[in-house]
Amino acid sequence: MTRIPDAVAVASLETHRLIVAVPNEGPAEISCNLPRPVAASVLRQLADGLDSPAGRCETALATGHPCPVHDAPASLSEAMLAAGAGAAEAFARGIRQAQRPAGLDALLDHLAAAMADEQQAAEEPPALTVEDVRDALAFNAGDRDQVLATLRDVLLDTTATRTPEQALAAARILLTAHARQLAALVEAHHTATRARWGLSRSTRGLLTGYEGARKIVTAYADGLADEQALAEGAANEQAPA
């Protein structure tokens, strides 16, 4: 660019790779279609450029305007440096106590560091949560074996990290669902047997056995569900507010 415009009428990611907006009030905003590490590197280069003599001499810092010596084109700067050095220094000494404006280089460096932190956070693998396991169960509700399909999906997801507590929670949830599947299967056999043979002296023992097995498996499922509820309650109490 040969000049600095007073305003930019249109700026979009279709025509720009990196857009930094610094309003008079409120936080700065960044939009870019560059990879975050590249954008962070560009911002650091801009900050490094502002550390150069251009725009950083006492005259520029005190006035907030380009210095006629250091910010001039190279050919003009060399000619003016000798002739105007004394006057510039005298002017600078007179306003040396003026308040230094906020440095854009520091702002750009801060934004670059923030983008680098966001990139690092984005690269960290997600953790396996109880919501993930329950969502997988709901997704596989129409499968022939809901629990088996969900166990397959959980084991295939190697991108998610698993702490011992997270693995134990997933196991409780899946075994609870599996136990309830078994209880429903026993109940179905109980119903089918009674419908076919009726209740008699010869079938009473079998039907009683089915009912006892269903109660045992259901109690096991309920116990696992209670343990998981207690574990989640304890985790919520320890979580920071």
mmCIF file of C-alpha atoms in Angstrom:
data_model
loop_
_atom_site.group_PDB
_atom_site.id
_atom_site.type_symbol
_atom_site.label_atom_id
_atom_site.label_comp_id
_atom_site.label_asym_id
_atom_site.label_seq_id
_atom_site.Cartn_x
_atom_site.Cartn_y
_atom_site.Cartn_z
ATOM 1 C CA MET A 1 0.000 0.000 0.000
ATOM 2 C CA THR A 2 1.246 3.510 -0.808
ATOM 3 C CA ARG A 3 -0.932 5.249 1.769
ATOM 4 C CA ILE A 4 -2.841 4.543 4.967
ATOM 5 C CA PRO A 5 -6.597 5.025 4.407
ATOM 6 C CA ASP A 6 -8.666 6.898 6.963
ATOM 7 C CA ALA A 7 -11.179 4.043 7.014
ATOM 8 C CA VAL A 8 -11.659 0.621 5.510
ATOM 9 C CA ALA A 9 -15.038 0.381 3.835
ATOM 10 C CA VAL A 10 -15.137 -3.400 3.417
ATOM 11 C CA ALA A 11 -12.940 -6.001 5.072
ATOM 12 C CA SER A 12 -13.807 -9.674 4.872
ATOM 13 C CA LEU A 13 -11.977 -12.967 4.923
ATOM 14 C CA GLU A 14 -12.635 -13.211 1.178
ATOM 15 C CA THR A 15 -10.197 -10.338 0.575
ATOM 16 C CA HIS A 16 -8.037 -10.451 3.718
ATOM 17 C CA ARG A 17 -6.123 -13.241 5.417
ATOM 18 C CA LEU A 18 -6.019 -11.588 8.864
ATOM 19 C CA ILE A 19 -8.261 -8.845 10.291
ATOM 20 C CA VAL A 20 -7.502 -7.214 13.672
ATOM 21 C CA ALA A 21 -10.066 -4.739 15.010
ATOM 22 C CA VAL A 22 -9.066 -2.633 18.023
ATOM 23 C CA PRO A 23 -12.039 -0.476 19.119
ATOM 24 C CA ASN A 24 -11.703 2.533 21.381
ATOM 25 C CA GLU A 25 -13.560 0.582 24.048
ATOM 26 C CA GLY A 26 -13.903 -3.146 24.612
ATOM 27 C CA PRO A 27 -11.680 -6.091 23.704
ATOM 28 C CA ALA A 28 -9.881 -6.484 20.415
ATOM 29 C CA GLU A 29 -11.292 -8.916 17.854
ATOM 30 C CA ILE A 30 -9.441 -11.147 15.407
ATOM 31 C CA SER A 31 -10.756 -12.901 12.302
ATOM 32 C CA CYS A 32 -8.502 -14.970 10.094
ATOM 33 C CA ASN A 33 -8.453 -17.804 7.597
ATOM 34 C CA LEU A 34 -4.881 -18.699 8.454
ATOM 35 C CA PRO A 35 -3.887 -21.585 10.712
ATOM 36 C CA ARG A 36 -3.700 -20.243 14.248
ATOM 37 C CA PRO A 37 0.062 -20.833 14.623
ATOM 38 C CA VAL A 38 0.653 -18.897 11.390
ATOM 39 C CA ALA A 39 -1.607 -16.033 12.508
ATOM 40 C CA ALA A 40 0.182 -15.906 15.863
ATOM 41 C CA SER A 41 3.527 -15.752 14.042
ATOM 42 C CA VAL A 42 2.282 -12.885 11.840
ATOM 43 C CA LEU A 43 1.147 -10.918 14.884
ATOM 44 C CA ARG A 44 4.497 -11.462 16.572
ATOM 45 C CA GLN A 45 6.257 -10.208 13.428
ATOM 46 C CA LEU A 46 4.129 -7.071 13.527
ATOM 47 C CA ALA A 47 4.983 -6.584 17.180
ATOM 48 C CA ASP A 48 8.694 -7.046 16.413
ATOM 49 C CA GLY A 49 8.421 -4.507 13.615
ATOM 50 C CA LEU A 50 7.039 -1.939 16.014
ATOM 51 C CA ASP A 51 10.127 -2.411 18.161
ATOM 52 C CA SER A 52 12.265 -1.024 15.313
ATOM 53 C CA PRO A 53 13.322 2.667 15.347
ATOM 54 C CA ALA A 54 10.492 3.617 12.983
ATOM 55 C CA GLY A 55 7.518 4.641 15.065
ATOM 56 C CA ARG A 56 9.403 4.172 18.335
ATOM 57 C CA CYS A 57 11.651 7.214 18.650
ATOM 58 C CA GLU A 58 10.942 9.814 21.325
ATOM 59 C CA THR A 59 9.258 12.162 18.869
ATOM 60 C CA ALA A 60 6.840 9.509 17.563
ATOM 61 C CA LEU A 61 6.062 8.171 21.045
ATOM 62 C CA ALA A 62 5.411 11.610 22.472
ATOM 63 C CA THR A 63 3.273 12.938 19.630
ATOM 64 C CA GLY A 64 1.588 9.765 18.471
ATOM 65 C CA HIS A 65 2.434 10.700 14.866
ATOM 66 C CA PRO A 66 5.122 9.430 12.470
ATOM 67 C CA CYS A 67 8.523 10.942 13.060
ATOM 68 C CA PRO A 68 9.643 13.105 10.083
ATOM 69 C CA VAL A 69 13.144 11.621 10.394
ATOM 70 C CA HIS A 70 12.849 7.962 11.376
ATOM 71 C CA ASP A 71 9.557 7.252 9.607
ATOM 72 C CA ALA A 72 10.435 9.018 6.361
ATOM 73 C CA PRO A 73 11.474 7.095 3.222
ATOM 74 C CA ALA A 74 15.103 6.012 3.308
ATOM 75 C CA SER A 75 16.346 8.610 0.786
ATOM 76 C CA LEU A 76 14.617 11.491 2.585
ATOM 77 C CA SER A 77 15.476 10.158 6.024
ATOM 78 C CA GLU A 78 19.202 10.185 5.362
ATOM 79 C CA ALA A 79 19.063 13.749 4.075
ATOM 80 C CA MET A 80 17.015 15.021 6.983
ATOM 81 C CA LEU A 81 18.841 13.095 9.682
ATOM 82 C CA ALA A 82 21.841 15.412 9.776
ATOM 83 C CA ALA A 83 19.921 18.649 9.169
ATOM 84 C CA GLY A 84 17.053 18.016 11.538
ATOM 85 C CA ALA A 85 18.642 15.940 14.260
ATOM 86 C CA GLY A 86 19.251 18.923 16.535
ATOM 87 C CA ALA A 87 15.756 20.311 16.153
ATOM 88 C CA ALA A 88 14.151 16.925 16.645
ATOM 89 C CA GLU A 89 16.127 16.238 19.787
ATOM 90 C CA ALA A 90 15.284 19.656 21.191
ATOM 91 C CA PHE A 91 11.610 19.066 20.515
ATOM 92 C CA ALA A 92 11.794 15.643 22.081
ATOM 93 C CA ARG A 93 13.443 16.988 25.235
ATOM 94 C CA GLY A 94 10.627 19.495 25.657
ATOM 95 C CA ILE A 95 7.940 16.807 25.629
ATOM 96 C CA ARG A 96 9.869 13.956 27.210
ATOM 97 C CA GLN A 97 7.556 13.938 30.224
ATOM 98 C CA ALA A 98 4.444 13.458 28.086
ATOM 99 C CA GLN A 99 2.446 10.297 28.704
ATOM 100 C CA ARG A 100 3.471 7.451 26.423
ATOM 101 C CA PRO A 101 0.529 6.109 24.375
ATOM 102 C CA ALA A 102 -0.470 2.474 24.764
ATOM 103 C CA GLY A 103 1.860 0.344 22.685
ATOM 104 C CA LEU A 104 0.277 -1.537 19.833
ATOM 105 C CA ASP A 105 3.209 -3.909 19.882
ATOM 106 C CA ALA A 106 2.273 -5.085 23.369
ATOM 107 C CA LEU A 107 -1.338 -5.558 22.276
ATOM 108 C CA LEU A 108 -0.345 -7.597 19.239
ATOM 109 C CA ASP A 109 2.006 -9.722 21.318
ATOM 110 C CA HIS A 110 -0.821 -10.390 23.796
ATOM 111 C CA LEU A 111 -3.217 -11.344 21.005
ATOM 112 C CA ALA A 112 -0.636 -13.648 19.436
ATOM 113 C CA ALA A 113 -0.048 -15.397 22.768
ATOM 114 C CA ALA A 114 -3.819 -15.795 23.291
ATOM 115 C CA MET A 115 -4.237 -17.359 19.851
ATOM 116 C CA ALA A 116 -1.353 -19.737 20.541
ATOM 117 C CA ASP A 117 -3.020 -20.792 23.824
ATOM 118 C CA GLU A 118 -6.323 -21.404 22.016
ATOM 119 C CA GLN A 119 -4.534 -23.504 19.409
ATOM 120 C CA GLN A 120 -2.884 -25.598 22.119
ATOM 121 C CA ALA A 121 -6.222 -26.106 23.876
ATOM 122 C CA ALA A 122 -7.851 -27.103 20.577
ATOM 123 C CA GLU A 123 -5.151 -29.710 19.962
ATOM 124 C CA GLU A 124 -5.665 -31.408 23.344
ATOM 125 C CA PRO A 125 -7.744 -34.608 22.914
ATOM 126 C CA PRO A 126 -11.203 -34.572 24.500
ATOM 127 C CA ALA A 127 -11.966 -36.625 27.593
ATOM 128 C CA LEU A 128 -14.499 -39.466 27.638
ATOM 129 C CA THR A 129 -17.445 -38.222 29.692
ATOM 130 C CA VAL A 130 -20.535 -39.952 31.059
ATOM 131 C CA GLU A 131 -22.594 -37.810 28.681
ATOM 132 C CA ASP A 132 -20.673 -39.302 25.761
ATOM 133 C CA VAL A 133 -21.482 -42.847 26.907
ATOM 134 C CA ARG A 134 -25.153 -42.078 27.516
ATOM 135 C CA ASP A 135 -25.441 -40.305 24.164
ATOM 136 C CA ALA A 136 -23.927 -43.360 22.486
ATOM 137 C CA LEU A 137 -26.464 -45.610 24.230
ATOM 138 C CA ALA A 138 -29.316 -43.396 23.042
ATOM 139 C CA PHE A 139 -27.911 -43.375 19.505
ATOM 140 C CA ASN A 140 -27.771 -47.190 19.438
ATOM 141 C CA ALA A 141 -31.232 -47.650 20.956
ATOM 142 C CA GLY A 142 -32.535 -49.181 17.731
ATOM 143 C CA ASP A 143 -29.658 -51.644 17.379
ATOM 144 C CA ARG A 144 -30.230 -55.360 17.864
ATOM 145 C CA ASP A 145 -27.936 -55.247 20.902
ATOM 146 C CA GLN A 146 -27.799 -51.667 22.175
ATOM 147 C CA VAL A 147 -25.089 -52.225 24.788
ATOM 148 C CA LEU A 148 -22.841 -54.248 22.512
ATOM 149 C CA ALA A 149 -23.006 -51.571 19.805
ATOM 150 C CA THR A 150 -22.250 -48.852 22.356
ATOM 151 C CA LEU A 151 -19.297 -50.765 23.796
ATOM 152 C CA ARG A 152 -17.955 -51.106 20.252
ATOM 153 C CA ASP A 153 -18.253 -47.345 19.675
ATOM 154 C CA VAL A 154 -16.586 -46.454 22.974
ATOM 155 C CA LEU A 155 -13.685 -48.821 22.365
ATOM 156 C CA LEU A 156 -13.230 -47.546 18.798
ATOM 157 C CA ASP A 157 -12.978 -43.919 19.937
ATOM 158 C CA THR A 158 -9.240 -43.857 20.589
ATOM 159 C CA THR A 159 -9.058 -40.046 20.347
ATOM 160 C CA ALA A 160 -10.698 -39.496 23.734
ATOM 161 C CA THR A 161 -8.548 -39.686 26.844
ATOM 162 C CA ARG A 162 -9.677 -41.949 29.695
ATOM 163 C CA THR A 163 -8.728 -41.550 33.323
ATOM 164 C CA PRO A 164 -9.385 -44.497 35.657
ATOM 165 C CA GLU A 165 -12.431 -42.671 37.045
ATOM 166 C CA GLN A 166 -13.822 -42.000 33.564
ATOM 167 C CA ALA A 167 -13.284 -45.615 32.512
ATOM 168 C CA LEU A 168 -15.011 -46.849 35.690
ATOM 169 C CA ALA A 169 -17.969 -44.540 35.069
ATOM 170 C CA ALA A 170 -18.306 -45.814 31.496
ATOM 171 C CA ALA A 171 -18.167 -49.410 32.739
ATOM 172 C CA ARG A 172 -20.889 -48.786 35.345
ATOM 173 C CA ILE A 173 -23.194 -47.178 32.783
ATOM 174 C CA LEU A 174 -22.724 -49.948 30.217
ATOM 175 C CA LEU A 175 -23.044 -52.792 32.748
ATOM 176 C CA THR A 176 -26.182 -51.186 34.191
ATOM 177 C CA ALA A 177 -27.742 -51.084 30.718
ATOM 178 C CA HIS A 178 -26.603 -54.663 30.043
ATOM 179 C CA ALA A 179 -28.083 -55.934 33.309
ATOM 180 C CA ARG A 180 -31.399 -54.283 32.506
ATOM 181 C CA GLN A 181 -31.288 -55.979 29.095
ATOM 182 C CA LEU A 182 -30.835 -59.350 30.831
ATOM 183 C CA ALA A 183 -33.669 -58.601 33.267
ATOM 184 C CA ALA A 184 -35.955 -57.779 30.342
ATOM 185 C CA LEU A 185 -34.899 -61.013 28.599
ATOM 186 C CA VAL A 186 -35.712 -63.091 31.698
ATOM 187 C CA GLU A 187 -39.050 -61.322 32.049
ATOM 188 C CA ALA A 188 -39.846 -62.101 28.414
ATOM 189 C CA HIS A 189 -39.100 -65.801 28.985
ATOM 190 C CA HIS A 190 -41.273 -65.747 32.123
ATOM 191 C CA THR A 191 -44.175 -64.208 30.209
ATOM 192 C CA ALA A 192 -43.814 -66.550 27.229
ATOM 193 C CA THR A 193 -43.647 -69.663 29.425
ATOM 194 C CA ARG A 194 -46.693 -68.724 31.436
ATOM 195 C CA ALA A 195 -48.636 -67.834 28.275
ATOM 196 C CA ARG A 196 -47.785 -71.186 26.682
ATOM 197 C CA TRP A 197 -48.057 -73.595 29.615
ATOM 198 C CA GLY A 198 -50.052 -71.634 32.138
ATOM 199 C CA LEU A 199 -49.552 -71.724 35.898
ATOM 200 C CA SER A 200 -49.574 -75.259 37.220
ATOM 201 C CA ARG A 201 -47.754 -77.422 39.725
ATOM 202 C CA SER A 202 -45.254 -78.404 37.047
ATOM 203 C CA THR A 203 -44.554 -74.828 35.825
ATOM 204 C CA ARG A 204 -44.726 -73.009 39.150
ATOM 205 C CA GLY A 205 -41.094 -73.767 40.031
ATOM 206 C CA LEU A 206 -39.801 -72.650 36.642
ATOM 207 C CA LEU A 207 -41.800 -69.422 36.724
ATOM 208 C CA THR A 208 -40.640 -68.724 40.258
ATOM 209 C CA GLY A 209 -37.047 -69.245 39.151
ATOM 210 C CA TYR A 210 -37.489 -66.795 36.295
ATOM 211 C CA GLU A 211 -38.954 -64.209 38.671
ATOM 212 C CA GLY A 212 -36.132 -64.680 41.164
ATOM 213 C CA ALA A 213 -33.477 -64.324 38.459
ATOM 214 C CA ARG A 214 -35.119 -61.132 37.174
ATOM 215 C CA LYS A 215 -35.102 -59.605 40.646
ATOM 216 C CA ILE A 216 -31.433 -60.496 41.217
ATOM 217 C CA VAL A 217 -30.309 -58.971 37.904
ATOM 218 C CA THR A 218 -32.483 -55.885 38.445
ATOM 219 C CA ALA A 219 -31.015 -55.382 41.913
ATOM 220 C CA TYR A 220 -27.514 -55.600 40.422
ATOM 221 C CA ALA A 221 -28.393 -52.954 37.838
ATOM 222 C CA ASP A 222 -29.919 -50.697 40.477
ATOM 223 C CA GLY A 223 -26.802 -51.024 42.624
ATOM 224 C CA LEU A 224 -24.537 -49.985 39.753
ATOM 225 C CA ALA A 225 -26.795 -47.031 38.943
ATOM 226 C CA ASP A 226 -26.731 -45.897 42.583
ATOM 227 C CA GLU A 227 -22.924 -46.121 42.689
ATOM 228 C CA GLN A 228 -22.651 -44.033 39.524
ATOM 229 C CA ALA A 229 -25.082 -41.436 40.848
ATOM 230 C CA LEU A 230 -23.038 -41.103 44.054
ATOM 231 C CA ALA A 231 -19.797 -40.789 42.068
ATOM 232 C CA GLU A 232 -21.247 -38.055 39.840
ATOM 233 C CA GLY A 233 -22.653 -36.222 42.853
ATOM 234 C CA ALA A 234 -19.260 -36.258 44.581
ATOM 235 C CA ALA A 235 -17.548 -35.029 41.383
ATOM 236 C CA ASN A 236 -20.034 -32.149 41.050
ATOM 237 C CA GLU A 237 -19.403 -31.092 44.651
ATOM 238 C CA GLN A 238 -15.624 -31.009 44.056
ATOM 239 C CA ALA A 239 -15.928 -29.122 40.755
ATOM 240 C CA PRO A 240 -15.044 -25.400 41.018
ATOM 241 C CA ALA A 241 -18.002 -23.061 40.975
#
